[in-house]
C-alpha positions as a Python dict, from the first residue, in 0.01 Angstrom:
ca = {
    (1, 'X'): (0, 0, 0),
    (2, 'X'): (69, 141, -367),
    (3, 'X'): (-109, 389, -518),
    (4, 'X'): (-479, 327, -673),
    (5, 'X'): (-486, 251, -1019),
    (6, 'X'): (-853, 212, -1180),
    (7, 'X'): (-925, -21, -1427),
    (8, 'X'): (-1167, 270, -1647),
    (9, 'X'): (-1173, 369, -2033),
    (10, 'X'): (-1391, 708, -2074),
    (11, 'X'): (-1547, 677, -2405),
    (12, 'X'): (-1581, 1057, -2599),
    (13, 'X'): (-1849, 898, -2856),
    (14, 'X'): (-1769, 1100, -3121),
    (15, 'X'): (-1395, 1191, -3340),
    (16, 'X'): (-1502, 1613, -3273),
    (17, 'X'): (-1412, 1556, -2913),
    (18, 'X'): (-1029, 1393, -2968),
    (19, 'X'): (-918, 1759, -2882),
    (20, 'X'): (-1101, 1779, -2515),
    (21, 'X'): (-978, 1404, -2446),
    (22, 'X'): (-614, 1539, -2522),
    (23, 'X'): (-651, 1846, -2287),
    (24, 'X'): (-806, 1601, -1997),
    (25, 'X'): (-526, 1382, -2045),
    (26, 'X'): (-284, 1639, -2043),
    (27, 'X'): (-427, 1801, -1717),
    (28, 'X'): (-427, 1486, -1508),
    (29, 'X'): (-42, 1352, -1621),
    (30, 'X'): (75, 1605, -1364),
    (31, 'X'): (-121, 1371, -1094),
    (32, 'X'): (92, 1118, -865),
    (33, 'X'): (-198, 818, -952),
    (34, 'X'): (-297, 621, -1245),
    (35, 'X'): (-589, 766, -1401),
    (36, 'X'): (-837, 604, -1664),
    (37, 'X'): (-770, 548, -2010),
    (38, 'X'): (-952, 806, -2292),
    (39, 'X'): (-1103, 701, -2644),
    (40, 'X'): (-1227, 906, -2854),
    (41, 'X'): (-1465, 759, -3167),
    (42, 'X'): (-1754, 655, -3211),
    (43, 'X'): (-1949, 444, -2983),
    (44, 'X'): (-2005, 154, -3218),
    (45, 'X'): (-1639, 125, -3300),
    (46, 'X'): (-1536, 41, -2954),
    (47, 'X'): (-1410, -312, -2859),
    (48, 'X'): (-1220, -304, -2587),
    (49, 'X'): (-1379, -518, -2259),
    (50, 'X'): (-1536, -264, -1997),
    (51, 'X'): (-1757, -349, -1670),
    (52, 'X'): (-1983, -44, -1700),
    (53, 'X'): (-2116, 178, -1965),
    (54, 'X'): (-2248, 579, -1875),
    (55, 'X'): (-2419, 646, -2181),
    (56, 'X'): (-2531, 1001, -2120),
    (57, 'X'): (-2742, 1122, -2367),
    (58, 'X'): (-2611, 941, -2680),
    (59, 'X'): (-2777, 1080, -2995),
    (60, 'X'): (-2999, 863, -3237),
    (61, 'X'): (-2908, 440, -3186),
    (62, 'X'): (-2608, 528, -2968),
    (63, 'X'): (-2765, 442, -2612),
    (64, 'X'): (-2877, 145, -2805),
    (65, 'X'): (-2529, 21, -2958),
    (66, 'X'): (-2417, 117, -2575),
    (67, 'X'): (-2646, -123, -2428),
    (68, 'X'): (-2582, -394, -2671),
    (69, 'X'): (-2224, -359, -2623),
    (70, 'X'): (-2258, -366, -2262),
    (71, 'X'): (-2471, -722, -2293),
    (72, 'X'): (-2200, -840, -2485),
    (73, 'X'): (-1927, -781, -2212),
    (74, 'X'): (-2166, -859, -1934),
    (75, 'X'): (-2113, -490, -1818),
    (76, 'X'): (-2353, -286, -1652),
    (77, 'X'): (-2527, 25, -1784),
    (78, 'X'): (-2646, 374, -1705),
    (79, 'X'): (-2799, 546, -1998),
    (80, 'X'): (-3019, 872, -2025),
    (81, 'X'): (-3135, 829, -2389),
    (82, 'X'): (-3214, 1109, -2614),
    (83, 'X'): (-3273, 1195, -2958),
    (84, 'X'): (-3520, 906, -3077),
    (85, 'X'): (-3678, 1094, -3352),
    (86, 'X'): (-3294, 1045, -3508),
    (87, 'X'): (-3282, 699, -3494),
    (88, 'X'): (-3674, 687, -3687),
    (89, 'X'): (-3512, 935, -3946),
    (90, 'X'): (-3185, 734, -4003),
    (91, 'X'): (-3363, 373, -4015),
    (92, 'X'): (-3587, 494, -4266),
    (93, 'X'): (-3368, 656, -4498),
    (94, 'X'): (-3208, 304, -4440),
    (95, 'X'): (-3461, 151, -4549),
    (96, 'X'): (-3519, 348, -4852),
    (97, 'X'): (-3226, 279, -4956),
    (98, 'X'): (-3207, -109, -4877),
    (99, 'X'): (-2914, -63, -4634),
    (100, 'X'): (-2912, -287, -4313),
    (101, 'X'): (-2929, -67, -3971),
    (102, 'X'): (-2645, -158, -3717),
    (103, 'X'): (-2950, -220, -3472),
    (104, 'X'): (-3231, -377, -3472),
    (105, 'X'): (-3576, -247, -3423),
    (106, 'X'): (-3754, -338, -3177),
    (107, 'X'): (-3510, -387, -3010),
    (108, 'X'): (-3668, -676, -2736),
    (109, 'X'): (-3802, -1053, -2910),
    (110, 'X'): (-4134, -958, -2676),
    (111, 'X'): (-4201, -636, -2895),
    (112, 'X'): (-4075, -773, -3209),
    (113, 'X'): (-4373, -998, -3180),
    (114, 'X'): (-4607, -782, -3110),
    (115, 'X'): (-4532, -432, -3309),
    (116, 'X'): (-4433, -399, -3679),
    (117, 'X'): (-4075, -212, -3720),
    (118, 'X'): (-4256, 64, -3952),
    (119, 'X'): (-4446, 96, -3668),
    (120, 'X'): (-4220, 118, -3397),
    (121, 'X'): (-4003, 349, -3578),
    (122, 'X'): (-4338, 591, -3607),
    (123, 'X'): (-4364, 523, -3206),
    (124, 'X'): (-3989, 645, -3160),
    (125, 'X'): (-4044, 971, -3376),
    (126, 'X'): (-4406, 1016, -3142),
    (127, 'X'): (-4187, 992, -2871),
    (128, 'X'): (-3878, 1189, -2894),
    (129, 'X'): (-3979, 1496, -2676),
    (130, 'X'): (-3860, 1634, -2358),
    (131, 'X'): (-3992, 1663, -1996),
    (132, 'X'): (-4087, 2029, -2055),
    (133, 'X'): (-4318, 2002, -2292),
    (134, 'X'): (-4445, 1628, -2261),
    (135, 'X'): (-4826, 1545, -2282),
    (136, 'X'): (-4991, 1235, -2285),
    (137, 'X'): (-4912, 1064, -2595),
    (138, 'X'): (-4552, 1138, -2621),
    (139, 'X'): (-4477, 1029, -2307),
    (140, 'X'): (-4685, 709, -2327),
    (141, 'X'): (-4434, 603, -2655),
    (142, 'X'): (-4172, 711, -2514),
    (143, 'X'): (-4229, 481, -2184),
    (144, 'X'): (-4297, 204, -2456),
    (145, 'X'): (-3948, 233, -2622),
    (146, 'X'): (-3744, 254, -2305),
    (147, 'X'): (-3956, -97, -2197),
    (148, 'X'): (-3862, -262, -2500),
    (149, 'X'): (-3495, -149, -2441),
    (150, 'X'): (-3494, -265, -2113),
    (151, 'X'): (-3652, -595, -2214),
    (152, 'X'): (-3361, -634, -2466),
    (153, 'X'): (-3173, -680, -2166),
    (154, 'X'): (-3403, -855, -1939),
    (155, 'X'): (-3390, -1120, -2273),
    (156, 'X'): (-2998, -1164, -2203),
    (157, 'X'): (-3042, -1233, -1822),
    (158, 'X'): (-2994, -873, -1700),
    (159, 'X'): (-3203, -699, -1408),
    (160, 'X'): (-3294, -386, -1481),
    (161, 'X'): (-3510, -75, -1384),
    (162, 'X'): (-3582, 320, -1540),
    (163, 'X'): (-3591, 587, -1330),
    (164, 'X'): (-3568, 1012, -1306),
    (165, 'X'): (-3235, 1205, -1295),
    (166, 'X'): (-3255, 1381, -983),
    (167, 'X'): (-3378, 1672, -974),
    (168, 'X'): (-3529, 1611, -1278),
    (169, 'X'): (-3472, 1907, -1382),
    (170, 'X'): (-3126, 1871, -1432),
    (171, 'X'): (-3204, 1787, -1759),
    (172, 'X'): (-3526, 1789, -2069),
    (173, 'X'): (-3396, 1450, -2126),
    (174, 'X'): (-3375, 1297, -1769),
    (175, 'X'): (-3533, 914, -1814),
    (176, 'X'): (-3263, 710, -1682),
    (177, 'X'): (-3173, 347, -1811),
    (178, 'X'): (-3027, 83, -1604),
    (179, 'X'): (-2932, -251, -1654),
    (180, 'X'): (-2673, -470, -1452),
    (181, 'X'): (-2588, -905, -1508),
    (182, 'X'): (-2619, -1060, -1157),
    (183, 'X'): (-2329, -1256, -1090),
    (184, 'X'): (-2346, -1607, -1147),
}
């Protein structure tokens, strides 16, 4: 038998780390096995196939371009989301400004129905807090938003289920995304 070679990309979502994907690379050349591929950019810029996303703790609508990518590959996901008050800020000065957002909000048809998007961006500011200093309100919205990401999903056929990093107090941001497409 040969030696293992994976079939992985590791994503750096933003140009600032190109210098820490060169040093990793550099490090494991020295090793007798393949080892994964490295890109460095930004999330929403990446179009090469993949079978499952880690999206840990992508700032603003990053988990969500990461779960929309994954949908459209039919890869799985893990994301720990964090940041939401960003992506309230950034689609309204969007909005000010008549630009189009590169996602859509809600981000489920099932919420879309229900909840206004001037409205739902006001329920991801409310809920952009962390597990330290969570209360009642805050955490409801927040438990809101990662439904109607998860329905996105569910929409396109996906299972899916949220749950705690463990502990859980490995991190103030520790909900946990995931999605996967049974097989057909």
């Amino acid at each position: 038998p040969g030696s293992p070679t994976p079939r992985c990309v590791y994503l750096l979502p933003h140009p600032w780390y190109a210098s820490a994907c060169r040093a990793y690379t550099n490090e494991l050349t020295c090793c007798p096995i393949s080892f994964p591929q490295w890109w460095c950019g930004d999330v929403g810029e990446f179009n090469q196939p993949f079978d499952v996303a880690l999206a840990t703790h992508l700032c603003g609508d990053a988990t969500d371009v990461a779960m929309e990518r994954s949908v459209r590959c039919g890869a799985a996901f893990i994301a720990t989301p964090c940041c939401l008050g960003k992506v309230a800020r950034s689609a309204l000065i969007a909005d000010s400004n008549s630009e189009e957002t590169a996602v859509e909000y809600p981000r489920s048809q099932w919420l879309r129905a229900e909840l206004p998007r001037k409205n739902y961006l006001e329920l991801m500011r409310v809920s952009d807090h962390n597990s330290y200093d969570a209360v009642g309100t805050s955490v409801l919205a927040k438990q809101l938003v990662d439904a109607d990401r998860l329905a996105f999903a569910q929409e396109a056929g996906y299972q899916t289920c949220c749950a705690k990093l463990d502990p859980e107090e490995a991190s103030a941001k520790n909900d946990v995304l995931v999605g996967w497409c049974p097989q057909v």
